[in-house]
GROMACS .gro file of C-alpha atoms in nm:
model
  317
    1UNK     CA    1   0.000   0.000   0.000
    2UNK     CA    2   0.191   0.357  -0.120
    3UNK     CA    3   0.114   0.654   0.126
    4UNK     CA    4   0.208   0.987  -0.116
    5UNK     CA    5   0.230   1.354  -0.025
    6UNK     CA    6  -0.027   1.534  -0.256
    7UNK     CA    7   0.089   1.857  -0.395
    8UNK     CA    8  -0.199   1.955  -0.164
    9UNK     CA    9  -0.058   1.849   0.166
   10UNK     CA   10   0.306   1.983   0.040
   11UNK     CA   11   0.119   2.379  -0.024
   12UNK     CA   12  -0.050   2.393   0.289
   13UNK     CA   13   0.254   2.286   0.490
   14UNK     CA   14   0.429   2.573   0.273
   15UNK     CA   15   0.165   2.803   0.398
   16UNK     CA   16   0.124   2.687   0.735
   17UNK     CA   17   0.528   2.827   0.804
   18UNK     CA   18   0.632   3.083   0.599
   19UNK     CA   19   0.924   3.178   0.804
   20UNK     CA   20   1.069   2.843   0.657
   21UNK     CA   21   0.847   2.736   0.354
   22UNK     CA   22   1.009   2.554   0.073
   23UNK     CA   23   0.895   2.512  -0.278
   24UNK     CA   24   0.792   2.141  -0.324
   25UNK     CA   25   0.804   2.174  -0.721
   26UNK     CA   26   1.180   2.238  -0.722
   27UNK     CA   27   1.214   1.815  -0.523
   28UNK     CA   28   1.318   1.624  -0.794
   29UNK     CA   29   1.160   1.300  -0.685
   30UNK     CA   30   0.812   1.213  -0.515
   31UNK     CA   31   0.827   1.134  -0.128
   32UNK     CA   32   0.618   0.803  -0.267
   33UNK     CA   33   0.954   0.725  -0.391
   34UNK     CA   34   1.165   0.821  -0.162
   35UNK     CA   35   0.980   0.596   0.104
   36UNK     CA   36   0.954   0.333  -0.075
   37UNK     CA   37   1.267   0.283  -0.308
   38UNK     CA   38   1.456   0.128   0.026
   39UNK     CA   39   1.451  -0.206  -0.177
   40UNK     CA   40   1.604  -0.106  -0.489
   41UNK     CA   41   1.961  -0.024  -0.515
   42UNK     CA   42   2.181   0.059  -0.174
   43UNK     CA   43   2.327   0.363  -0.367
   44UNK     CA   44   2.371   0.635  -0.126
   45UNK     CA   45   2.122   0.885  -0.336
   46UNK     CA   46   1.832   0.631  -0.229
   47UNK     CA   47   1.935   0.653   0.159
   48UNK     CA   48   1.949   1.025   0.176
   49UNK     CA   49   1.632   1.028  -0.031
   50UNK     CA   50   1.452   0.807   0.286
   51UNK     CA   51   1.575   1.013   0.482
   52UNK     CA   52   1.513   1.330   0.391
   53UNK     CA   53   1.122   1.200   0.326
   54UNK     CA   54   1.090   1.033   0.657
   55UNK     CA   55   1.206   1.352   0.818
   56UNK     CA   56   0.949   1.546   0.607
   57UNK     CA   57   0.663   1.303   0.688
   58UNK     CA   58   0.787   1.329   1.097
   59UNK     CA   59   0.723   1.695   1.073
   60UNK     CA   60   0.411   1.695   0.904
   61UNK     CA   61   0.273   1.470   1.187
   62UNK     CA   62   0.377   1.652   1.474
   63UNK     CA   63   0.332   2.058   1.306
   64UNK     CA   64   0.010   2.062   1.537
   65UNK     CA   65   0.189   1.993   1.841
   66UNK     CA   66   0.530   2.231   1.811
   67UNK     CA   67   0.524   2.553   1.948
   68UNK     CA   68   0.872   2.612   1.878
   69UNK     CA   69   1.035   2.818   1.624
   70UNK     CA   70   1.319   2.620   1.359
   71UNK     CA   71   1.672   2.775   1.292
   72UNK     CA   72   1.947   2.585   1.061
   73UNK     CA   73   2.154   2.629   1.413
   74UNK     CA   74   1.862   2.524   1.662
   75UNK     CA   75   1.697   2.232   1.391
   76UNK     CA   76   1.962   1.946   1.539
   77UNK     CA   77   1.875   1.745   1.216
   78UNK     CA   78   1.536   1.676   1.299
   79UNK     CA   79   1.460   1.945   0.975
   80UNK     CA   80   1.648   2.011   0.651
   81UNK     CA   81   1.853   2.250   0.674
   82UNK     CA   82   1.848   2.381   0.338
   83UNK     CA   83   1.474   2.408   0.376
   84UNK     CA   84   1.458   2.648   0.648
   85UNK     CA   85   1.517   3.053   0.629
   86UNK     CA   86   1.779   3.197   0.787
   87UNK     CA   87   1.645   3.515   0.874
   88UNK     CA   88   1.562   3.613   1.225
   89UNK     CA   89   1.192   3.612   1.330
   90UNK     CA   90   1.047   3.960   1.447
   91UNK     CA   91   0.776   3.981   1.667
   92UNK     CA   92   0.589   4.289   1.563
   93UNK     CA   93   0.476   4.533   1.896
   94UNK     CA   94   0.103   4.530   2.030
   95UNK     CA   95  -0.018   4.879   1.886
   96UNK     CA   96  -0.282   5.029   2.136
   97UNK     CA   97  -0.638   5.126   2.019
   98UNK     CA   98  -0.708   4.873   1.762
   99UNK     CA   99  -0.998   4.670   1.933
  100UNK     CA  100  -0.779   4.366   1.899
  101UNK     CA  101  -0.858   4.092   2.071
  102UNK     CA  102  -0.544   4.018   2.395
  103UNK     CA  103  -0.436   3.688   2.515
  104UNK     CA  104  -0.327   3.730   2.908
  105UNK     CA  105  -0.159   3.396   3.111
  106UNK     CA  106  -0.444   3.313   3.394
  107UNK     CA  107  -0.285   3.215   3.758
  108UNK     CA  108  -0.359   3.232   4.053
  109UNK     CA  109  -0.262   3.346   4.427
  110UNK     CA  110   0.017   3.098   4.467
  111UNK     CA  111   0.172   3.196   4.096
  112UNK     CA  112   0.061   2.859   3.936
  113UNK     CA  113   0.010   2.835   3.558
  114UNK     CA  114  -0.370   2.840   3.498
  115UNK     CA  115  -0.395   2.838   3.109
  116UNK     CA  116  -0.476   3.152   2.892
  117UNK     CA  117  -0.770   3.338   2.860
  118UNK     CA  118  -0.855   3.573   2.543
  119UNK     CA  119  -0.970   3.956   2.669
  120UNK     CA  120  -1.229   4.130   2.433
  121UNK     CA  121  -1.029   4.361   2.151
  122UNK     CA  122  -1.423   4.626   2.213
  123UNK     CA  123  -1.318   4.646   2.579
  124UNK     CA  124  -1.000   4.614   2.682
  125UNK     CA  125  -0.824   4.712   2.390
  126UNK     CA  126  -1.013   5.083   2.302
  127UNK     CA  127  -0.807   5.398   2.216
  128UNK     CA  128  -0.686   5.592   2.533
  129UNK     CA  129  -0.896   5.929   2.561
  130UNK     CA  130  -0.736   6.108   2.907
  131UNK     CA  131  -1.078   6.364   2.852
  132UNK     CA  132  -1.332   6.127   2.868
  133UNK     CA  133  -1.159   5.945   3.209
  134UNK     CA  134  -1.162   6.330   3.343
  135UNK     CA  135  -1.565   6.398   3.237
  136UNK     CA  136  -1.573   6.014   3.410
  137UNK     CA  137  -1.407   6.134   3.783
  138UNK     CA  138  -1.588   6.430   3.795
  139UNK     CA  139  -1.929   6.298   3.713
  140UNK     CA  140  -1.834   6.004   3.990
  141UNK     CA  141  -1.692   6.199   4.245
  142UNK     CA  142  -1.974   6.477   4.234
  143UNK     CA  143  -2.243   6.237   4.246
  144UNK     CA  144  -2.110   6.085   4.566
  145UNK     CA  145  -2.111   6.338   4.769
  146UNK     CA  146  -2.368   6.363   5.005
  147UNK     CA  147  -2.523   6.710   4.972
  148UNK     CA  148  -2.655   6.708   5.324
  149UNK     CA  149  -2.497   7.050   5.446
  150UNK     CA  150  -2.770   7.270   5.537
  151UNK     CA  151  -2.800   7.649   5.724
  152UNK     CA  152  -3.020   7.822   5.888
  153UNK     CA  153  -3.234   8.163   5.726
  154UNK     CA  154  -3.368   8.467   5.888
  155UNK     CA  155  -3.721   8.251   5.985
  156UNK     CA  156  -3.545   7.948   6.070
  157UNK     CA  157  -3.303   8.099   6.345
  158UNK     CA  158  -3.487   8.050   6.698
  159UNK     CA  159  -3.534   8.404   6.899
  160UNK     CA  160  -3.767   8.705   6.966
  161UNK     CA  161  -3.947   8.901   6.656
  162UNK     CA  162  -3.956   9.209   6.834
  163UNK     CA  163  -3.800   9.554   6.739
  164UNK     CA  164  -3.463   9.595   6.946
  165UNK     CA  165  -3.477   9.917   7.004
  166UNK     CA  166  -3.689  10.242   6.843
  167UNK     CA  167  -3.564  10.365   6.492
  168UNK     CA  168  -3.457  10.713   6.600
  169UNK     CA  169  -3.307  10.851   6.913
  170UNK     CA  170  -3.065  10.666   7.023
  171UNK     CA  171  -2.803  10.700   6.790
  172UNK     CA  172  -2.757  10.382   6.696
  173UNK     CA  173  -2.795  10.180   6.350
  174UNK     CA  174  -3.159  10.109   6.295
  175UNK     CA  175  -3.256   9.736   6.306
  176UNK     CA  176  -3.518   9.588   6.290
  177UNK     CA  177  -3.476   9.174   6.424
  178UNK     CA  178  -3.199   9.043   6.607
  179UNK     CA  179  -3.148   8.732   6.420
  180UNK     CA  180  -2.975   8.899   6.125
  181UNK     CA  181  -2.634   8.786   6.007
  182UNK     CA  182  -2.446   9.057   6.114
  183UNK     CA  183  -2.543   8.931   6.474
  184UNK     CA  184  -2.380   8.672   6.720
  185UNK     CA  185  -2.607   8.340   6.682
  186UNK     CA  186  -2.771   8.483   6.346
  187UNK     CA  187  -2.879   8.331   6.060
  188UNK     CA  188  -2.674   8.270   5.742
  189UNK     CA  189  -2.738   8.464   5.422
  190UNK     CA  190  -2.717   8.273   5.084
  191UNK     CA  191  -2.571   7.966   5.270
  192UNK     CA  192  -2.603   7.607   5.150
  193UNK     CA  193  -2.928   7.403   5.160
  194UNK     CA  194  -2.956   6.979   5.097
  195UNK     CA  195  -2.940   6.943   4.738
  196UNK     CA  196  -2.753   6.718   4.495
  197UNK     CA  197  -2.433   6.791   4.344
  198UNK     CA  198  -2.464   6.512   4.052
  199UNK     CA  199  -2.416   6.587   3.704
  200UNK     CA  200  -2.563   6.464   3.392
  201UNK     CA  201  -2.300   6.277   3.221
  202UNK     CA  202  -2.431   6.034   2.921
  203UNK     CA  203  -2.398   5.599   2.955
  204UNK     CA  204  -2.214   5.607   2.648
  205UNK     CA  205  -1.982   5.822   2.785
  206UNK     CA  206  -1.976   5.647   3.128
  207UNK     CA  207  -1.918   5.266   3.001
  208UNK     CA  208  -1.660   5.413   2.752
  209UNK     CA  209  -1.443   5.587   3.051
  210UNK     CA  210  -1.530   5.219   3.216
  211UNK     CA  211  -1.312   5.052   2.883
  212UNK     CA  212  -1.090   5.280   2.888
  213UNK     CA  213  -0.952   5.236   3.193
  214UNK     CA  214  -0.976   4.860   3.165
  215UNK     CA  215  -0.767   4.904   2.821
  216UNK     CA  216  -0.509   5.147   2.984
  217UNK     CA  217  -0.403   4.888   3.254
  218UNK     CA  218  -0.397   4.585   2.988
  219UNK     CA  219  -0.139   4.823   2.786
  220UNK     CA  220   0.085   4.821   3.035
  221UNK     CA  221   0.265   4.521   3.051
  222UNK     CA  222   0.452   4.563   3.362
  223UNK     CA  223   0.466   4.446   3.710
  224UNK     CA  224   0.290   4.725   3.868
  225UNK     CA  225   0.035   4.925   3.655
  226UNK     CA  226  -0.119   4.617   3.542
  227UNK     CA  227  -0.389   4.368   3.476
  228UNK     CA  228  -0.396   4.020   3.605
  229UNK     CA  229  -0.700   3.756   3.550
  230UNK     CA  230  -0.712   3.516   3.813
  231UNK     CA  231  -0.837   3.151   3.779
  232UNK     CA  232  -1.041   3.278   4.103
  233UNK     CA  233  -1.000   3.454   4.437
  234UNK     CA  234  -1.030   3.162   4.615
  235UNK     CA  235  -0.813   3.156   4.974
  236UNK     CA  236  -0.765   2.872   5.214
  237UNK     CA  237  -0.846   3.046   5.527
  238UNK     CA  238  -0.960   3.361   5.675
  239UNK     CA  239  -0.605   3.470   5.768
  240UNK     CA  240  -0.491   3.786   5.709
  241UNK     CA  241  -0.102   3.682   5.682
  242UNK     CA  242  -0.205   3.479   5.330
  243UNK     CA  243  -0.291   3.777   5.170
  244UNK     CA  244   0.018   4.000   5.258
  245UNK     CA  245   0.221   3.684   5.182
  246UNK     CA  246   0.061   3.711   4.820
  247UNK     CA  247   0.093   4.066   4.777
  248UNK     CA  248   0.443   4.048   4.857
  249UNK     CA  249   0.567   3.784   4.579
  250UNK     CA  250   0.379   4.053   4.350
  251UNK     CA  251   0.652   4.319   4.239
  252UNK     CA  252   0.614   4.650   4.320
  253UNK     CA  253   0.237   4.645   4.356
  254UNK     CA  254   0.138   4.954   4.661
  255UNK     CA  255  -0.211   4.887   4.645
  256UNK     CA  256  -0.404   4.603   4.488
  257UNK     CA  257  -0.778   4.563   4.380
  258UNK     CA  258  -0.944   4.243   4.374
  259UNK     CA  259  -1.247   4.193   4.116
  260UNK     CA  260  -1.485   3.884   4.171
  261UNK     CA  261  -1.763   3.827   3.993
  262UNK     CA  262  -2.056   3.710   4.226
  263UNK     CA  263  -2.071   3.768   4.589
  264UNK     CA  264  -1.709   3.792   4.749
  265UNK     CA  265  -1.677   3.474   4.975
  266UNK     CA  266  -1.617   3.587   5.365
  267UNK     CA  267  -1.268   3.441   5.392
  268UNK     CA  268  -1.162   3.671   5.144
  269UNK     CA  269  -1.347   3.978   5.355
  270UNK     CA  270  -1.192   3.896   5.673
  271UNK     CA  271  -0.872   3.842   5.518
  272UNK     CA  272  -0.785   4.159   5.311
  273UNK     CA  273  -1.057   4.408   5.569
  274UNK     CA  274  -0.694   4.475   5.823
  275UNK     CA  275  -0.483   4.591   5.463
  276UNK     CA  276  -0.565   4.939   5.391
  277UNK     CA  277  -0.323   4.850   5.087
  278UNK     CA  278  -0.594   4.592   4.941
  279UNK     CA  279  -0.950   4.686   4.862
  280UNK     CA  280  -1.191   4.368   4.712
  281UNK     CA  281  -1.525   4.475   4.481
  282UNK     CA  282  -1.782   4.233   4.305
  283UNK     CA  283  -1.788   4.313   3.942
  284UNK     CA  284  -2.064   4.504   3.956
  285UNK     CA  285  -1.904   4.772   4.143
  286UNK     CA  286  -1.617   4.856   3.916
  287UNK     CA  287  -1.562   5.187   3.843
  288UNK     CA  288  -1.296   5.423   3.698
  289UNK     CA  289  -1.221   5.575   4.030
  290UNK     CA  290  -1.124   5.309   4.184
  291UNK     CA  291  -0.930   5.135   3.943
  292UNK     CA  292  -0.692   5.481   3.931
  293UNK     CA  293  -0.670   5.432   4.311
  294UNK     CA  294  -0.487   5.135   4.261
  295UNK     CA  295  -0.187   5.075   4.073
  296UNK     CA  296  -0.252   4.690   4.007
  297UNK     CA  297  -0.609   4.526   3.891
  298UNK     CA  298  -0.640   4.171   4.029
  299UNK     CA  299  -0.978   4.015   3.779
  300UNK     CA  300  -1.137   3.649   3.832
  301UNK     CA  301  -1.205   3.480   3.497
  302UNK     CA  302  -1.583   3.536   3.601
  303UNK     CA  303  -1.542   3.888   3.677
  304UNK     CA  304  -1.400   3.970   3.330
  305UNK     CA  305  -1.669   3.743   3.153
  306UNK     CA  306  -1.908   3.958   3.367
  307UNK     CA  307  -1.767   4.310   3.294
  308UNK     CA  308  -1.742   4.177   2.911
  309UNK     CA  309  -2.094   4.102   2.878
  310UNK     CA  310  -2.235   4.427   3.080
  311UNK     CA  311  -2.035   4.617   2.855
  312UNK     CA  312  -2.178   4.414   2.536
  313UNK     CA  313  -2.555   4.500   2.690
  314UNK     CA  314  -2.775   4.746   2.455
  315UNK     CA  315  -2.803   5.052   2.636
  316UNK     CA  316  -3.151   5.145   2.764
  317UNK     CA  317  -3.309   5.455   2.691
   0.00000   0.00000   0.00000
Protein backbone atom coordinates (compact mmCIF):
# COMPACT_ATOMS: atom_id res chain seq x y z
CA UNK A 1 0.00 0.00 0.00
CA UNK A 2 1.91 3.57 -1.20
CA UNK A 3 1.14 6.54 1.26
CA UNK A 4 2.08 9.87 -1.16
CA UNK A 5 2.30 13.54 -0.25
CA UNK A 6 -0.27 15.34 -2.56
CA UNK A 7 0.89 18.57 -3.95
CA UNK A 8 -1.99 19.55 -1.64
CA UNK A 9 -0.58 18.49 1.66
CA UNK A 10 3.06 19.83 0.40
CA UNK A 11 1.19 23.79 -0.24
CA UNK A 12 -0.50 23.93 2.89
CA UNK A 13 2.54 22.86 4.90
CA UNK A 14 4.29 25.73 2.73
CA UNK A 15 1.65 28.03 3.98
CA UNK A 16 1.24 26.87 7.35
CA UNK A 17 5.28 28.27 8.04
CA UNK A 18 6.32 30.83 5.99
CA UNK A 19 9.24 31.78 8.04
CA UNK A 20 10.69 28.43 6.57
CA UNK A 21 8.47 27.36 3.54
CA UNK A 22 10.09 25.54 0.73
CA UNK A 23 8.95 25.12 -2.78
CA UNK A 24 7.92 21.41 -3.24
CA UNK A 25 8.04 21.74 -7.21
CA UNK A 26 11.80 22.38 -7.22
CA UNK A 27 12.14 18.15 -5.23
CA UNK A 28 13.18 16.24 -7.94
CA UNK A 29 11.60 13.00 -6.85
CA UNK A 30 8.12 12.13 -5.15
CA UNK A 31 8.27 11.34 -1.28
CA UNK A 32 6.18 8.03 -2.67
CA UNK A 33 9.54 7.25 -3.91
CA UNK A 34 11.65 8.21 -1.62
CA UNK A 35 9.80 5.96 1.04
CA UNK A 36 9.54 3.33 -0.75
CA UNK A 37 12.67 2.83 -3.08
CA UNK A 38 14.56 1.28 0.26
CA UNK A 39 14.51 -2.06 -1.77
CA UNK A 40 16.04 -1.06 -4.89
CA UNK A 41 19.61 -0.24 -5.15
CA UNK A 42 21.81 0.59 -1.74
CA UNK A 43 23.27 3.63 -3.67
CA UNK A 44 23.71 6.35 -1.26
CA UNK A 45 21.22 8.85 -3.36
CA UNK A 46 18.32 6.31 -2.29
CA UNK A 47 19.35 6.53 1.59
CA UNK A 48 19.49 10.25 1.76
CA UNK A 49 16.32 10.28 -0.31
CA UNK A 50 14.52 8.07 2.86
CA UNK A 51 15.75 10.13 4.82
CA UNK A 52 15.13 13.30 3.91
CA UNK A 53 11.22 12.00 3.26
CA UNK A 54 10.90 10.33 6.57
CA UNK A 55 12.06 13.52 8.18
CA UNK A 56 9.49 15.46 6.07
CA UNK A 57 6.63 13.03 6.88
CA UNK A 58 7.87 13.29 10.97
CA UNK A 59 7.23 16.95 10.73
CA UNK A 60 4.11 16.95 9.04
CA UNK A 61 2.73 14.70 11.87
CA UNK A 62 3.77 16.52 14.74
CA UNK A 63 3.32 20.58 13.06
CA UNK A 64 0.10 20.62 15.37
CA UNK A 65 1.89 19.93 18.41
CA UNK A 66 5.30 22.31 18.11
CA UNK A 67 5.24 25.53 19.48
CA UNK A 68 8.72 26.12 18.78
CA UNK A 69 10.35 28.18 16.24
CA UNK A 70 13.19 26.20 13.59
CA UNK A 71 16.72 27.75 12.92
CA UNK A 72 19.47 25.85 10.61
CA UNK A 73 21.54 26.29 14.13
CA UNK A 74 18.62 25.24 16.62
CA UNK A 75 16.97 22.32 13.91
CA UNK A 76 19.62 19.46 15.39
CA UNK A 77 18.75 17.45 12.16
CA UNK A 78 15.36 16.76 12.99
CA UNK A 79 14.60 19.45 9.75
CA UNK A 80 16.48 20.11 6.51
CA UNK A 81 18.53 22.50 6.74
CA UNK A 82 18.48 23.81 3.38
CA UNK A 83 14.74 24.08 3.76
CA UNK A 84 14.58 26.48 6.48
CA UNK A 85 15.17 30.53 6.29
CA UNK A 86 17.79 31.97 7.87
CA UNK A 87 16.45 35.15 8.74
CA UNK A 88 15.62 36.13 12.25
CA UNK A 89 11.92 36.12 13.30
CA UNK A 90 10.47 39.60 14.47
CA UNK A 91 7.76 39.81 16.67
CA UNK A 92 5.89 42.89 15.63
CA UNK A 93 4.76 45.33 18.96
CA UNK A 94 1.03 45.30 20.30
CA UNK A 95 -0.18 48.79 18.86
CA UNK A 96 -2.82 50.29 21.36
CA UNK A 97 -6.38 51.26 20.19
CA UNK A 98 -7.08 48.73 17.62
CA UNK A 99 -9.98 46.70 19.33
CA UNK A 100 -7.79 43.66 18.99
CA UNK A 101 -8.58 40.92 20.71
CA UNK A 102 -5.44 40.18 23.95
CA UNK A 103 -4.36 36.88 25.15
CA UNK A 104 -3.27 37.30 29.08
CA UNK A 105 -1.59 33.96 31.11
CA UNK A 106 -4.44 33.13 33.94
CA UNK A 107 -2.85 32.15 37.58
CA UNK A 108 -3.59 32.32 40.53
CA UNK A 109 -2.62 33.46 44.27
CA UNK A 110 0.17 30.98 44.67
CA UNK A 111 1.72 31.96 40.96
CA UNK A 112 0.61 28.59 39.36
CA UNK A 113 0.10 28.35 35.58
CA UNK A 114 -3.70 28.40 34.98
CA UNK A 115 -3.95 28.38 31.09
CA UNK A 116 -4.76 31.52 28.92
CA UNK A 117 -7.70 33.38 28.60
CA UNK A 118 -8.55 35.73 25.43
CA UNK A 119 -9.70 39.56 26.69
CA UNK A 120 -12.29 41.30 24.33
CA UNK A 121 -10.29 43.61 21.51
CA UNK A 122 -14.23 46.26 22.13
CA UNK A 123 -13.18 46.46 25.79
CA UNK A 124 -10.00 46.14 26.82
CA UNK A 125 -8.24 47.12 23.90
CA UNK A 126 -10.13 50.83 23.02
CA UNK A 127 -8.07 53.98 22.16
CA UNK A 128 -6.86 55.92 25.33
CA UNK A 129 -8.96 59.29 25.61
CA UNK A 130 -7.36 61.08 29.07
CA UNK A 131 -10.78 63.64 28.52
CA UNK A 132 -13.32 61.27 28.68
CA UNK A 133 -11.59 59.45 32.09
CA UNK A 134 -11.62 63.30 33.43
CA UNK A 135 -15.65 63.98 32.37
CA UNK A 136 -15.73 60.14 34.10
CA UNK A 137 -14.07 61.34 37.83
CA UNK A 138 -15.88 64.30 37.95
CA UNK A 139 -19.29 62.98 37.13
CA UNK A 140 -18.34 60.04 39.90
CA UNK A 141 -16.92 61.99 42.45
CA UNK A 142 -19.74 64.77 42.34
CA UNK A 143 -22.43 62.37 42.46
CA UNK A 144 -21.10 60.85 45.66
CA UNK A 145 -21.11 63.38 47.69
CA UNK A 146 -23.68 63.63 50.05
CA UNK A 147 -25.23 67.10 49.72
CA UNK A 148 -26.55 67.08 53.24
CA UNK A 149 -24.97 70.50 54.46
CA UNK A 150 -27.70 72.70 55.37
CA UNK A 151 -28.00 76.49 57.24
CA UNK A 152 -30.20 78.22 58.88
CA UNK A 153 -32.34 81.63 57.26
CA UNK A 154 -33.68 84.67 58.88
CA UNK A 155 -37.21 82.51 59.85
CA UNK A 156 -35.45 79.48 60.70
CA UNK A 157 -33.03 80.99 63.45
CA UNK A 158 -34.87 80.50 66.98
CA UNK A 159 -35.34 84.04 68.99
CA UNK A 160 -37.67 87.05 69.66
CA UNK A 161 -39.47 89.01 66.56
CA UNK A 162 -39.56 92.09 68.34
CA UNK A 163 -38.00 95.54 67.39
CA UNK A 164 -34.63 95.95 69.46
CA UNK A 165 -34.77 99.17 70.04
CA UNK A 166 -36.89 102.42 68.43
CA UNK A 167 -35.64 103.65 64.92
CA UNK A 168 -34.57 107.13 66.00
CA UNK A 169 -33.07 108.51 69.13
CA UNK A 170 -30.65 106.66 70.23
CA UNK A 171 -28.03 107.00 67.90
CA UNK A 172 -27.57 103.82 66.96
CA UNK A 173 -27.95 101.80 63.50
CA UNK A 174 -31.59 101.09 62.95
CA UNK A 175 -32.56 97.36 63.06
CA UNK A 176 -35.18 95.88 62.90
CA UNK A 177 -34.76 91.74 64.24
CA UNK A 178 -31.99 90.43 66.07
CA UNK A 179 -31.48 87.32 64.20
CA UNK A 180 -29.75 88.99 61.25
CA UNK A 181 -26.34 87.86 60.07
CA UNK A 182 -24.46 90.57 61.14
CA UNK A 183 -25.43 89.31 64.74
CA UNK A 184 -23.80 86.72 67.20
CA UNK A 185 -26.07 83.40 66.82
CA UNK A 186 -27.71 84.83 63.46
CA UNK A 187 -28.79 83.31 60.60
CA UNK A 188 -26.74 82.70 57.42
CA UNK A 189 -27.38 84.64 54.22
CA UNK A 190 -27.17 82.73 50.84
CA UNK A 191 -25.71 79.66 52.70
CA UNK A 192 -26.03 76.07 51.50
CA UNK A 193 -29.28 74.03 51.60
CA UNK A 194 -29.56 69.79 50.97
CA UNK A 195 -29.40 69.43 47.38
CA UNK A 196 -27.53 67.18 44.95
CA UNK A 197 -24.33 67.91 43.44
CA UNK A 198 -24.64 65.12 40.52
CA UNK A 199 -24.16 65.87 37.04
CA UNK A 200 -25.63 64.64 33.92
CA UNK A 201 -23.00 62.77 32.21
CA UNK A 202 -24.31 60.34 29.21
CA UNK A 203 -23.98 55.99 29.55
CA UNK A 204 -22.14 56.07 26.48
CA UNK A 205 -19.82 58.22 27.85
CA UNK A 206 -19.76 56.47 31.28
CA UNK A 207 -19.18 52.66 30.01
CA UNK A 208 -16.60 54.13 27.52
CA UNK A 209 -14.43 55.87 30.51
CA UNK A 210 -15.30 52.19 32.16
CA UNK A 211 -13.12 50.52 28.83
CA UNK A 212 -10.90 52.80 28.88
CA UNK A 213 -9.52 52.36 31.93
CA UNK A 214 -9.76 48.60 31.65
CA UNK A 215 -7.67 49.04 28.21
CA UNK A 216 -5.09 51.47 29.84
CA UNK A 217 -4.03 48.88 32.54
CA UNK A 218 -3.97 45.85 29.88
CA UNK A 219 -1.39 48.23 27.86
CA UNK A 220 0.85 48.21 30.35
CA UNK A 221 2.65 45.21 30.51
CA UNK A 222 4.52 45.63 33.62
CA UNK A 223 4.66 44.46 37.10
CA UNK A 224 2.90 47.25 38.68
CA UNK A 225 0.35 49.25 36.55
CA UNK A 226 -1.19 46.17 35.42
CA UNK A 227 -3.89 43.68 34.76
CA UNK A 228 -3.96 40.20 36.05
CA UNK A 229 -7.00 37.56 35.50
CA UNK A 230 -7.12 35.16 38.13
CA UNK A 231 -8.37 31.51 37.79
CA UNK A 232 -10.41 32.78 41.03
CA UNK A 233 -10.00 34.54 44.37
CA UNK A 234 -10.30 31.62 46.15
CA UNK A 235 -8.13 31.56 49.74
CA UNK A 236 -7.65 28.72 52.14
CA UNK A 237 -8.46 30.46 55.27
CA UNK A 238 -9.60 33.61 56.75
CA UNK A 239 -6.05 34.70 57.68
CA UNK A 240 -4.91 37.86 57.09
CA UNK A 241 -1.02 36.82 56.82
CA UNK A 242 -2.05 34.79 53.30
CA UNK A 243 -2.91 37.77 51.70
CA UNK A 244 0.18 40.00 52.58
CA UNK A 245 2.21 36.84 51.82
CA UNK A 246 0.61 37.11 48.20
CA UNK A 247 0.93 40.66 47.77
CA UNK A 248 4.43 40.48 48.57
CA UNK A 249 5.67 37.84 45.79
CA UNK A 250 3.79 40.53 43.50
CA UNK A 251 6.52 43.19 42.39
CA UNK A 252 6.14 46.50 43.20
CA UNK A 253 2.37 46.45 43.56
CA UNK A 254 1.38 49.54 46.61
CA UNK A 255 -2.11 48.87 46.45
CA UNK A 256 -4.04 46.03 44.88
CA UNK A 257 -7.78 45.63 43.80
CA UNK A 258 -9.44 42.43 43.74
CA UNK A 259 -12.47 41.93 41.16
CA UNK A 260 -14.85 38.84 41.71
CA UNK A 261 -17.63 38.27 39.93
CA UNK A 262 -20.56 37.10 42.26
CA UNK A 263 -20.71 37.68 45.89
CA UNK A 264 -17.09 37.92 47.49
CA UNK A 265 -16.77 34.74 49.75
CA UNK A 266 -16.17 35.87 53.65
CA UNK A 267 -12.68 34.41 53.92
CA UNK A 268 -11.62 36.71 51.44
CA UNK A 269 -13.47 39.78 53.55
CA UNK A 270 -11.92 38.96 56.73
CA UNK A 271 -8.72 38.42 55.18
CA UNK A 272 -7.85 41.59 53.11
CA UNK A 273 -10.57 44.08 55.69
CA UNK A 274 -6.94 44.75 58.23
CA UNK A 275 -4.83 45.91 54.63
CA UNK A 276 -5.65 49.39 53.91
CA UNK A 277 -3.23 48.50 50.87
CA UNK A 278 -5.94 45.92 49.41
CA UNK A 279 -9.50 46.86 48.62
CA UNK A 280 -11.91 43.68 47.12
CA UNK A 281 -15.25 44.75 44.81
CA UNK A 282 -17.82 42.33 43.05
CA UNK A 283 -17.88 43.13 39.42
CA UNK A 284 -20.64 45.04 39.56
CA UNK A 285 -19.04 47.72 41.43
CA UNK A 286 -16.17 48.56 39.16
CA UNK A 287 -15.62 51.87 38.43
CA UNK A 288 -12.96 54.23 36.98
CA UNK A 289 -12.21 55.75 40.30
CA UNK A 290 -11.24 53.09 41.84
CA UNK A 291 -9.30 51.35 39.43
CA UNK A 292 -6.92 54.81 39.31
CA UNK A 293 -6.70 54.32 43.11
CA UNK A 294 -4.87 51.35 42.61
CA UNK A 295 -1.87 50.75 40.73
CA UNK A 296 -2.52 46.90 40.07
CA UNK A 297 -6.09 45.26 38.91
CA UNK A 298 -6.40 41.71 40.29
CA UNK A 299 -9.78 40.15 37.79
CA UNK A 300 -11.37 36.49 38.32
CA UNK A 301 -12.05 34.80 34.97
CA UNK A 302 -15.83 35.36 36.01
CA UNK A 303 -15.42 38.88 36.77
CA UNK A 304 -14.00 39.70 33.30
CA UNK A 305 -16.69 37.43 31.53
CA UNK A 306 -19.08 39.58 33.67
CA UNK A 307 -17.67 43.10 32.94
CA UNK A 308 -17.42 41.77 29.11
CA UNK A 309 -20.94 41.02 28.78
CA UNK A 310 -22.35 44.27 30.80
CA UNK A 311 -20.35 46.17 28.55
CA UNK A 312 -21.78 44.14 25.36
CA UNK A 313 -25.55 45.00 26.90
CA UNK A 314 -27.75 47.46 24.55
CA UNK A 315 -28.03 50.52 26.36
CA UNK A 316 -31.51 51.45 27.64
CA UNK A 317 -33.09 54.55 26.91
Amino acid sequence: MAVSVSRRVLRSFGSSYGHYRFDYQRIPFRVTDALYSHDSSDSPSSVETFNFGKSVLSFLGCRGLSTSVLTPESNDGDFPSQLLSTKGVVTPEHTRGLYQDLVIPVTNFNNDDKGLMVLAGDVFDVPIRKDIVHRVVRWQLAKRRQGTHSTKTLSEVSGTGKKPWKQKGLGLARHGTLRGPQFRGGCIMHGPKPRSHAIKLNKKVRRLGLKITLSARAAEGKASLCLMVFDDLEVPTHKTKNIVNYVKQMDNSKKLLLVDGGPLTENLKLATQNLHYVNILPSIGLNVYSILQHDTLVMSRDAVNRIVERMHTPINR
